[in-house]
């Protein structure tokens, strides 16, 4: 009863405020009328009666306030009033509001976007059951140049015997000519050949249809599971695809299901387009030997730890296993070892995952930096604002506003500021993340950058920034609201300048902010210059004005003689296309996804015995490739048409190969060596400058080039040097290749320039430099807006002072100098600090930069650029100060 | 002689006045003055906040009606809860004032 009436009154007080106020006034008026009437009846005049009636209240307003207090909604009402007043206050100073909201919003957006990207690589678990229990593998052996991220199938069998894992699955990334039945438009698609326990072990459920199982693997049925993306783009999400037949490498296969939308396979930057049982692999590739029975390492392996077991337990068992199986592979114990790591720390692949913390750390540091700038910036603006409001606050205190009330007022404004900043931050962060996610790699491999905006981080960053604003605003506010009202009023009278101590805090904040953003800009510029130097780096070839296409005839189960005939005719027909100068072919396209290696057995007929591993990279080239890619002959001769299958085996090598096999010898032409795989030795006929095979920044490795006519091979990249632009020749090349056989799957049909610049080769650098530059520019923008805001605000506060000075005859140039002088000093200090901080911290990212992290030119240009922009940001308000109209300024209050 | 109403007793006096009849704020003030033979002078400024408080607690209920000169006036009535509350307050007050009486008249 009582509670009900209580609620009713309060609700009424809140929502029917006008009615309640009118009732209150009616009631008071009624009382006064009655009292007046009674007093008049006692013989007083009307005026005197009314005066006394009113006096009985001891001030009507006090009664009103008392009644309002008793409504029990005082707190909420005040809050509403604080917010309304705060909004009005902020709206009245659009410069302050705009500068703070933009600078804070940008900082928060940058921090949240960076964090979202890092989270993709480091933090976000796979969308699988108990992802924290998944372990990734690799191995190292004396036969390898470096650790491998793969295992062979016999090794997987061994892993399955260990009791530390409940289950182990393997997958291999495969290129497949995928087509709907009855169509000839086969394209190379990327799929995962996976062991039958793949889906059950990951614990994911199909979007439609079903998944295959271990039993299916044993029955060797030809089935495929589509990725959600493929289902959507190729079949428009039609559930009827289940049961439909497609051809994979010309072989009929039945679609049985579709993966869920959030499943993208276990490779973090590649989106597998379909999944099929690994036992189908031999059927699809037409290989004569079953790769599952060989020692070749081509499988990516994940295992699930048994409940209660740790990675340490697993490593103990893996070490024991490695020691046991090493002798079976002709190795001594210690010459073979397993690599193992939790899945989320083995990204993107286990062998380079040790670099990821450095890269991610760099970016996280940038995120913190951006947020720090935002905080300093807003702190600075809020400080300037609060200082200028000290007298306003003091007046409010003296008019009876309680100290708590004044503080609440300031908190409400900080809160509103934070909300405005979030309104800026959310669209910016959302846009940045969308943009990063939409980055596409110009290659047949479906690149997947599945960045999702981390809302938690966004709001956390917003909260931190808001807190910074509140804290900075609170210090002076506490002083302003302290009981030294009179002193404050005296100190802060009209036109007087702030005390020196208050100004020093602002100066430090300004310099600090400038230093922060200089570090950011330098980091961005270093990345950008890295990209520049990487793209202009000597790759050992001239890729400009070259068109390319990759054809893998093994997908169509060609035999070697048919394939040789296909490539011969293709080369011939492409050579006569208009605009084509010369055509050549290569086995592994440089900077592509595949490289080939062979082990050396004999040098000059002498077995290498126990010498360190001699695994070298080899490639097969047609004689004309020298002209197409303009490879440089250093010694001896290049291949010609006589280096065919009837001639003795001959090779070209690079200087690194010569140095590795015959250290110190100048001339190696005529020397011989033998691979383990071939019965006869090879003779060196020439030395050419090698070609960068994988990444532009790789250190040159020993390379051997064999003539195609002696090697064969079913997969080649055809390259054509053209007179005009390669893009004009590319479609014609495609027509020729399909004309020879409509069922072939053509990959990477594009210009070589496109393949390199938008493909894998430069992608990491492009991504890195775009990201850092974007961050740097946002940071710079933040700083300039902040700088302009603070100075402009300061000038507007001192408008009267400047007006008086102009009236007293001060030269305008002198005023400009006076405004800019102290700020210029802060800019100098900030720049110096920024350079020092950058010089100390950026070398930590040295590993991922292609230029020196202390490159003087970059530092100088960035500093000069930042300082000039800062001076412009300063000059604009300074000029306004100097242009102060004396009369207007004086009349202002 | 007039005396200000003791802090905390105003609520009790208002309830007492309303236990006699339903009336408006001015009427309550008149009742208190008359019943105390002009000794107790309540501050009109605190009368209305007190009424508001009592209404919120459900001890009195207010009803808008018309005054003699056809203007809006609010009339207050003691609720059942208010009557119970007044009863216990009266007992407490009697015990308290008797105790004070005893202390003040001893020795």
CSV table of C-alpha atoms in Angstrom, one decimal, chain A residues 1-2 5-7 9-10 12 20 22-24 26-36 38 53 56-59 62-72, chain B residues 24-27 29-30 33 41-59 64 66-69 71-76 79 81 84:
chain,number,residue,atom,x,y,z
A,1,UNK,CA,0.0,0.0,0.0
A,2,UNK,CA,2.6,2.5,1.2
A,5,UNK,CA,1.6,5.2,-3.2
A,6,UNK,CA,5.3,5.9,-2.9
A,7,UNK,CA,6.0,4.6,-6.4
A,9,UNK,CA,4.0,9.8,-6.3
A,10,UNK,CA,7.5,9.4,-7.6
A,12,UNK,CA,4.1,11.2,-11.2
A,20,UNK,CA,3.0,18.5,-10.4
A,22,UNK,CA,1.2,23.6,-11.3
A,23,UNK,CA,-0.5,21.7,-8.5
A,24,UNK,CA,2.1,22.9,-6.1
A,26,UNK,CA,-2.1,26.3,-6.9
A,27,UNK,CA,-1.9,24.8,-3.4
A,28,UNK,CA,0.5,27.6,-2.2
A,29,UNK,CA,-1.7,30.2,-3.8
A,30,UNK,CA,-4.8,28.8,-2.1
A,31,UNK,CA,-3.1,29.0,1.3
A,32,UNK,CA,-2.0,32.6,0.8
A,33,UNK,CA,-5.4,33.7,-0.3
A,34,UNK,CA,-7.0,32.2,2.7
A,35,UNK,CA,-4.4,33.6,5.0
A,36,UNK,CA,-4.7,37.0,3.4
A,38,UNK,CA,-8.3,36.1,7.3
A,53,UNK,CA,0.8,35.9,4.5
A,56,UNK,CA,4.7,33.3,7.1
A,57,UNK,CA,6.4,31.1,4.5
A,58,UNK,CA,9.8,32.5,5.2
A,59,UNK,CA,10.3,32.8,1.4
A,62,UNK,CA,12.1,27.7,0.2
A,63,UNK,CA,8.8,26.1,0.5
A,64,UNK,CA,8.8,25.1,-3.1
A,65,UNK,CA,12.3,23.6,-2.9
A,66,UNK,CA,11.3,21.8,0.2
A,67,UNK,CA,8.3,20.3,-1.6
A,68,UNK,CA,10.4,19.3,-4.6
A,69,UNK,CA,12.9,17.6,-2.2
A,70,UNK,CA,10.0,15.6,-0.7
A,71,UNK,CA,9.0,14.2,-4.1
A,72,UNK,CA,11.8,11.7,-3.7
B,24,UNK,CA,-6.8,21.9,3.2
B,25,UNK,CA,-3.3,23.1,4.2
B,26,UNK,CA,-4.5,26.4,5.6
B,27,UNK,CA,-7.1,24.6,7.6
B,29,UNK,CA,-2.4,25.3,10.1
B,30,UNK,CA,-5.5,27.0,11.7
B,33,UNK,CA,-2.9,27.2,16.1
B,41,UNK,CA,3.1,28.6,15.4
B,42,UNK,CA,4.0,26.3,12.6
B,43,UNK,CA,6.2,27.6,9.8
B,44,UNK,CA,4.1,27.6,6.7
B,45,UNK,CA,7.2,27.0,4.6
B,46,UNK,CA,7.6,23.6,6.1
B,47,UNK,CA,3.9,22.7,6.2
B,48,UNK,CA,3.6,21.8,2.6
B,49,UNK,CA,6.9,19.7,2.3
B,50,UNK,CA,5.6,17.8,5.3
B,51,UNK,CA,2.2,17.2,3.6
B,52,UNK,CA,4.0,16.0,0.5
B,53,UNK,CA,6.1,13.6,2.6
B,54,UNK,CA,3.0,12.2,4.4
B,55,UNK,CA,1.1,11.8,1.2
B,56,UNK,CA,4.1,10.0,-0.4
B,57,UNK,CA,4.1,7.6,2.6
B,58,UNK,CA,0.4,7.0,2.2
B,59,UNK,CA,-0.5,8.4,5.7
B,64,UNK,CA,-8.4,18.2,-5.5
B,66,UNK,CA,-13.2,23.5,-5.2
B,67,UNK,CA,-12.7,26.2,-2.5
B,68,UNK,CA,-15.5,28.5,-1.4
B,69,UNK,CA,-14.6,31.0,-4.1
B,71,UNK,CA,-10.7,28.1,-7.1
B,72,UNK,CA,-8.8,24.8,-7.0
B,73,UNK,CA,-7.9,23.6,-3.6
B,74,UNK,CA,-6.4,20.4,-2.3
B,75,UNK,CA,-8.1,18.7,0.6
B,76,UNK,CA,-6.3,16.2,2.8
B,79,UNK,CA,-5.9,7.3,5.7
B,81,UNK,CA,-2.5,3.8,7.7
B,84,UNK,CA,-2.7,3.7,12.9
